[in-house]
Tab-separated table of C-alpha atoms in Angstrom:
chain	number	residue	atom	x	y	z
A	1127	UNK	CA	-183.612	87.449	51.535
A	1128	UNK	CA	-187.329	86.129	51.767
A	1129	UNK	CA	-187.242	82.915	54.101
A	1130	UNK	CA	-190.379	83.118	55.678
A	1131	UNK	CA	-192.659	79.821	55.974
A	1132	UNK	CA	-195.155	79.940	52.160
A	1133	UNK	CA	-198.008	77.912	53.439
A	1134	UNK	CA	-199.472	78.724	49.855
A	1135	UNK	CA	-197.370	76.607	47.930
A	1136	UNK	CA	-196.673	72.713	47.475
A	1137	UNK	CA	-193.842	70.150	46.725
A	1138	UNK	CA	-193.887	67.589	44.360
A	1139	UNK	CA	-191.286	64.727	44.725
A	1140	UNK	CA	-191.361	61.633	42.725
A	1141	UNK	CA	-189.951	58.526	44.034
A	1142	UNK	CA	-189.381	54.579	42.759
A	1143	UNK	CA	-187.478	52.578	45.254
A	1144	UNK	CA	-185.890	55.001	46.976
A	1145	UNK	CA	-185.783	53.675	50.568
A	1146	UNK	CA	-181.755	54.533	51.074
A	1147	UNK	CA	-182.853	58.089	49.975
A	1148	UNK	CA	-186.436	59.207	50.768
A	1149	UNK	CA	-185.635	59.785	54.546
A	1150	UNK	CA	-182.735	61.725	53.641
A	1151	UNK	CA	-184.445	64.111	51.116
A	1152	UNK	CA	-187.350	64.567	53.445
A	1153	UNK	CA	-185.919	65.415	56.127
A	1154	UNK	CA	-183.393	67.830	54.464
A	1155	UNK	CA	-186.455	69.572	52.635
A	1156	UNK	CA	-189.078	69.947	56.082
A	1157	UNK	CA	-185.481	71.337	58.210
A	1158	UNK	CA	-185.166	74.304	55.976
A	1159	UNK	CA	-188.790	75.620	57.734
A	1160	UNK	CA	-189.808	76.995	54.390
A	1161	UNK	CA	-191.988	74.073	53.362
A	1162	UNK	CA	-195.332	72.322	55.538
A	1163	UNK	CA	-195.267	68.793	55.557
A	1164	UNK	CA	-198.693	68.772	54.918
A	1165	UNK	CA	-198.230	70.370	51.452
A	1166	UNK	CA	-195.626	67.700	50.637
A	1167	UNK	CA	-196.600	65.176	48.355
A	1168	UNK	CA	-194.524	61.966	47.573
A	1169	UNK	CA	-195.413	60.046	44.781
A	1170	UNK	CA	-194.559	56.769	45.104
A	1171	UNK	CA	-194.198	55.298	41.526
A	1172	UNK	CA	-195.043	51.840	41.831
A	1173	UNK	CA	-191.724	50.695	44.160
A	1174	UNK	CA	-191.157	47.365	45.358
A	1175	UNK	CA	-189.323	48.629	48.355
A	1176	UNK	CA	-189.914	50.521	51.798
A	1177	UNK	CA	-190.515	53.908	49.952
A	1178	UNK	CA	-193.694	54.129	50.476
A	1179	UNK	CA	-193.396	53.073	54.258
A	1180	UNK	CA	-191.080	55.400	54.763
A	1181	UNK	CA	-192.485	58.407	53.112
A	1182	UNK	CA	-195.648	57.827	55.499
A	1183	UNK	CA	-193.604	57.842	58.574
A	1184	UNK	CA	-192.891	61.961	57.953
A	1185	UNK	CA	-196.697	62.484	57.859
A	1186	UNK	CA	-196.356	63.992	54.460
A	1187	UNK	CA	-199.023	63.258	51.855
A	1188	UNK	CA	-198.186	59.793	49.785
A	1189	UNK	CA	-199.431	59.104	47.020
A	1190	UNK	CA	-199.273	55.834	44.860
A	1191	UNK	CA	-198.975	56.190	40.433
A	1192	UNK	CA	-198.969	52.692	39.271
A	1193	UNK	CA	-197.805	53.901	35.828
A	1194	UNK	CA	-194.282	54.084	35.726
A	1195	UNK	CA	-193.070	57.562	34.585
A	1196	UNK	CA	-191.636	60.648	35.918
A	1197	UNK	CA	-194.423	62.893	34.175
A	1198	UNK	CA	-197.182	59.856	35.139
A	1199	UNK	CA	-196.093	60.629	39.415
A	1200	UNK	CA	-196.155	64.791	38.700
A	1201	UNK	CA	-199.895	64.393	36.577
A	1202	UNK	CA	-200.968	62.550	39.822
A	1203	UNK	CA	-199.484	64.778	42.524
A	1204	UNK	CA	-201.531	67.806	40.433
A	1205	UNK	CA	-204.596	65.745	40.474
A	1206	UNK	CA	-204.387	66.357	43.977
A	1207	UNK	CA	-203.434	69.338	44.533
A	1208	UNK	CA	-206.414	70.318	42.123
A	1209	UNK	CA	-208.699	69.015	44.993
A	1210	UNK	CA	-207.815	71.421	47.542
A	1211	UNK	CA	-209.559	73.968	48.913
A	1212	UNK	CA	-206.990	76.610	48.242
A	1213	UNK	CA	-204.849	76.684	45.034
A	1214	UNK	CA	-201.039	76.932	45.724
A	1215	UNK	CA	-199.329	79.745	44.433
A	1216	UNK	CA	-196.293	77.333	43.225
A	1217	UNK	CA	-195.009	74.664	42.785
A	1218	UNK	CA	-191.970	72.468	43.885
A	1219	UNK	CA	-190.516	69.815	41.917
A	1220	UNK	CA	-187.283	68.121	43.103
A	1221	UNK	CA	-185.928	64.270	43.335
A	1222	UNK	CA	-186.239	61.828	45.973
A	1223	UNK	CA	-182.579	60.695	46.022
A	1224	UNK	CA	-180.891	63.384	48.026
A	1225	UNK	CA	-179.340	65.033	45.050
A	1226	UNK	CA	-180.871	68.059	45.017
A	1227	UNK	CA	-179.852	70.452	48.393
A	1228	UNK	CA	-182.494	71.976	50.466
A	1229	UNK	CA	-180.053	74.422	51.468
A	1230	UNK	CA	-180.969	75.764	47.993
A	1231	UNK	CA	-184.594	76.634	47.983
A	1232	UNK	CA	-184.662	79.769	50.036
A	1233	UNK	CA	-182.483	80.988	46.635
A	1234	UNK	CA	-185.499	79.493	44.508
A	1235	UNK	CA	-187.879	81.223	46.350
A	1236	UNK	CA	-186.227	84.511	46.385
A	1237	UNK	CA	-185.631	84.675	42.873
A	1238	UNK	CA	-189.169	83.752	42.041
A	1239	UNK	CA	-190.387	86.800	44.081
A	1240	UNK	CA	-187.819	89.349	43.788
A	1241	UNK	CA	-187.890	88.239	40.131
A	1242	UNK	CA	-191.542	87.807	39.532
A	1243	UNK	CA	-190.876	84.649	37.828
A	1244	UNK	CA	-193.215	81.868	36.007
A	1245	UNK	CA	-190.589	79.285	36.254
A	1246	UNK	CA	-187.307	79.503	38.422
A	1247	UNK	CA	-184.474	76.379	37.576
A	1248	UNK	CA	-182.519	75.502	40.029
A	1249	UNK	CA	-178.889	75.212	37.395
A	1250	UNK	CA	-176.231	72.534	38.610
A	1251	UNK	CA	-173.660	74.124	36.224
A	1252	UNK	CA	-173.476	77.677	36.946
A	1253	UNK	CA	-171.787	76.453	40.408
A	1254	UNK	CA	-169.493	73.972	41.222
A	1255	UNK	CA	-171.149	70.254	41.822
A	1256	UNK	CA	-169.907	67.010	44.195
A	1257	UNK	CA	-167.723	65.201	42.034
A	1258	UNK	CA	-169.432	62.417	40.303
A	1259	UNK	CA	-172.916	63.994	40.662
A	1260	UNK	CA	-173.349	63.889	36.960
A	1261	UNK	CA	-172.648	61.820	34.480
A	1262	UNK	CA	-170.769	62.294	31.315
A	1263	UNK	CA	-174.137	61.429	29.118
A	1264	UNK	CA	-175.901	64.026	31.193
A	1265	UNK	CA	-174.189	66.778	30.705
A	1266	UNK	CA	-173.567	66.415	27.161
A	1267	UNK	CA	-177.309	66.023	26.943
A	1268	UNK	CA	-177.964	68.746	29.070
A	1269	UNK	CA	-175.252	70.888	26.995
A	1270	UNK	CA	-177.243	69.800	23.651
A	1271	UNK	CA	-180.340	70.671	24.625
A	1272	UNK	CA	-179.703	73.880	26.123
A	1273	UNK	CA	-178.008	74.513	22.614
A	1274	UNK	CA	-180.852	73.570	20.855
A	1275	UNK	CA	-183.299	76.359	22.734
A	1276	UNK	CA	-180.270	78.836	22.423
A	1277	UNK	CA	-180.720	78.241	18.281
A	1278	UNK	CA	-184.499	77.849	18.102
A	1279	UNK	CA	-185.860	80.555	20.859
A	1280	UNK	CA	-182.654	82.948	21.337
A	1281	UNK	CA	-182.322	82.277	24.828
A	1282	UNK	CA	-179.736	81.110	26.812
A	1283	UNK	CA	-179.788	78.498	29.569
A	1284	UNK	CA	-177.329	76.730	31.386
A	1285	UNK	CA	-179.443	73.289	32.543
A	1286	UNK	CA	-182.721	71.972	32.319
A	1287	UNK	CA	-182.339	70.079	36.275
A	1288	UNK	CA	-185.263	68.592	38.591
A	1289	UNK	CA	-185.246	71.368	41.025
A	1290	UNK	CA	-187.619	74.284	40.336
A	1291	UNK	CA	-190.425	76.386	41.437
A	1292	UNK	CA	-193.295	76.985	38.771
A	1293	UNK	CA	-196.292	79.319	39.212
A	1294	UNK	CA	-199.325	77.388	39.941
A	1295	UNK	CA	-201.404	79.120	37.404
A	1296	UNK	CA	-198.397	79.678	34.871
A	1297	UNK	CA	-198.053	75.656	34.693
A	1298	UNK	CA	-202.072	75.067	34.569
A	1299	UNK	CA	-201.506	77.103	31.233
A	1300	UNK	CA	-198.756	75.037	30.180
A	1301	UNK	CA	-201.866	72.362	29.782
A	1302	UNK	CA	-198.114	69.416	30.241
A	1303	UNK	CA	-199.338	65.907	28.823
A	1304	UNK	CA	-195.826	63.411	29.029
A	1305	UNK	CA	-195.797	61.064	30.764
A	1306	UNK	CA	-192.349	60.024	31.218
A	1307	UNK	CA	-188.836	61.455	30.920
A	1308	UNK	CA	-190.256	64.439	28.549
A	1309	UNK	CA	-191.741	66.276	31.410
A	1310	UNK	CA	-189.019	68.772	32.213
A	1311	UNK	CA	-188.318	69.420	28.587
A	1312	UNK	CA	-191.729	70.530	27.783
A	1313	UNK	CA	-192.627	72.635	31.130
A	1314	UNK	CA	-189.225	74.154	29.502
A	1315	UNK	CA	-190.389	74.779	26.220
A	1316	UNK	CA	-194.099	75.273	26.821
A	1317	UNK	CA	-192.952	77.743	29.090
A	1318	UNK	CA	-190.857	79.506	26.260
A	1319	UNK	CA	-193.385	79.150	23.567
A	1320	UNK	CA	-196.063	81.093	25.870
A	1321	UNK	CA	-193.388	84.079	26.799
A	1322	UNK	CA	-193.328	83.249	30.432
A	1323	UNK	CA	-190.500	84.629	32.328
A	1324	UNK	CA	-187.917	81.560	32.773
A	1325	UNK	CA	-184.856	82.491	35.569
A	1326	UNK	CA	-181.808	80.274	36.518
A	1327	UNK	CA	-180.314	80.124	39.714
A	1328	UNK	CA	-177.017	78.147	40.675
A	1329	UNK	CA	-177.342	75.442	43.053
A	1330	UNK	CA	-175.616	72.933	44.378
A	1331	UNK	CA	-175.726	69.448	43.469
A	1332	UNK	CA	-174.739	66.319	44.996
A	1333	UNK	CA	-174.232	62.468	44.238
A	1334	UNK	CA	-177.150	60.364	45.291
A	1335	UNK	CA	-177.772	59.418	48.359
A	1336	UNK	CA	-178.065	56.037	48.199
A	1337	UNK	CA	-178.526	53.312	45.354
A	1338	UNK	CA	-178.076	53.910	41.684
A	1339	UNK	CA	-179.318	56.345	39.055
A	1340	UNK	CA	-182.062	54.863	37.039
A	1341	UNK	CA	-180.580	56.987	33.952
A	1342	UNK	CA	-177.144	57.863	34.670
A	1343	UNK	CA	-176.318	54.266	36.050
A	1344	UNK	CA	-177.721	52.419	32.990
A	1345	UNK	CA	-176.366	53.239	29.269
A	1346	UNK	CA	-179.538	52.449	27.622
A	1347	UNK	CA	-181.886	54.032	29.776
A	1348	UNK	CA	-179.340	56.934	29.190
A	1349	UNK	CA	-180.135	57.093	25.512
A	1350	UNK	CA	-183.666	55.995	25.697
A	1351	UNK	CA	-184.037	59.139	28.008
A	1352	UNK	CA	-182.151	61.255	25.703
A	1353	UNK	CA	-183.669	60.377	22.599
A	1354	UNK	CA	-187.516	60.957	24.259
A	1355	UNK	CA	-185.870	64.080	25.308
A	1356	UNK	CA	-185.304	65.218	21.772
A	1357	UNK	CA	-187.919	64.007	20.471
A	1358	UNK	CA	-189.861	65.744	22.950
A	1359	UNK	CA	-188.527	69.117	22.012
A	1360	UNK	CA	-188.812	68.678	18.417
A	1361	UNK	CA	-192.548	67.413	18.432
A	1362	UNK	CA	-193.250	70.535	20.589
A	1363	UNK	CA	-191.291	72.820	18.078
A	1364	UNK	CA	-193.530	71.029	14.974
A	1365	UNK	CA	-196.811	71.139	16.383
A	1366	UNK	CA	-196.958	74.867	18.187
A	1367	UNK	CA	-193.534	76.746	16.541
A	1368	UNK	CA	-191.862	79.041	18.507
């Protein structure tokens, strides 16, 4: 298996108020040896705790989005990243709450090469996750969704989670525009509608590290997430088919 350091490549976590969590998830990620904390970049979505502070302390690059939105912090990060001398080849993406394990990422890696993948998912359901990791509104979302590319683009997935690996130049061409909870969705389905080669690996997933979920721990934000989710994928659907 391919675990060698990829200076050519670049991590994007977004973060708002996640000072239980942020030192946990940092640390985790630069232990594994596969990733340079000085292609790290934490973006710190307007918090009104020690995130930011934190996040600074592991010399990483931190980065502040005062618009609050998941897709808002990723946009920034790749404004960034656009600035440097030397494109990445791809791209990280994962949470700042400690769900997501490290551990995992050599598997990421390996199946983008060995694979020759656009966009590698890292799927919490194909293996076994911590008890109480997700929420019963997730995964029937996640379930519906999944259903709803299975019917519209023939394909099968098992989860649309946070942690993946896109090719740099595969996700310029994905030309992503949300701002807020829609980002995964459409990097999913923009992904599909321009034939790019989508692969699933099983990770594991576990229960925060700290705090509360800002979806899974409030009902409404639940649904509002959901229904932007689905609205999301039919918009997309409408406006450029399958």
């Amino acid at each position: 298996m391919r675990v060698v350091v990829e200076n050519n490549s670049c991590v994007i976590i977004p973060a708002k108020n996640e000072e239980g969590s942020i030192a946990f998830a940092l640390k985790g990620l630069l232990d594994t040896k596969l990733i340079s904390k000085e292609n790290v970049y934490v973006v710190d979505n307007d918090s009104t705790d020690k995130t930011n502070e934190i996040a600074v302390s592991f010399g990483v690059n931190v980065l502040f989005e005062k618009e609050r939105g998941y897709g808002n912090a990723c946009l920034h990060a790749l404004s960034e990243i656009a600035k440097r001398k030397k494109q990445p080849d791809w791209i990280l993406v994962c949470d700042g709450d400690g769900s997501d394990d490290p551990g995992d990422l050599s598997l990421l890696i390996e199946a983008y090469h060995s694979q020759n993948a656009d966009l590698v998912i890292g799927s919490r359901t194909i293996k076994e996750v911590e008890k109480g990791s997700l929420g019963f509104l997730q995964k029937f979302g996640n379930w519906l969704t999944c259903l709803l590319i299975l019917i519209f683009f023939r394909q099968k997935f098992t989860d649309l989670g946070p942690f993946r690996i896109i090719r740099y130049q595969s996700l310029l061409k994905l030309n992503l525009i949300d701002k807020t909870w829609g980002w995964n969705i459409e990097m999913h389905v923009r992904a599909l509608q321009e034939k790019m080669k989508i692969v699933e690996v099983g990770v594991w997933y576990r229960r925060r590290h700290a705090g509360v979920s800002k979806i899974s721990g409030n009902l409404v934000m639940a649904i509002r997430v959901g229904i932007k989710i689905l609205y999301t994928f039919f918009k997309l659907l409408i406006l450029r088919g399958r």
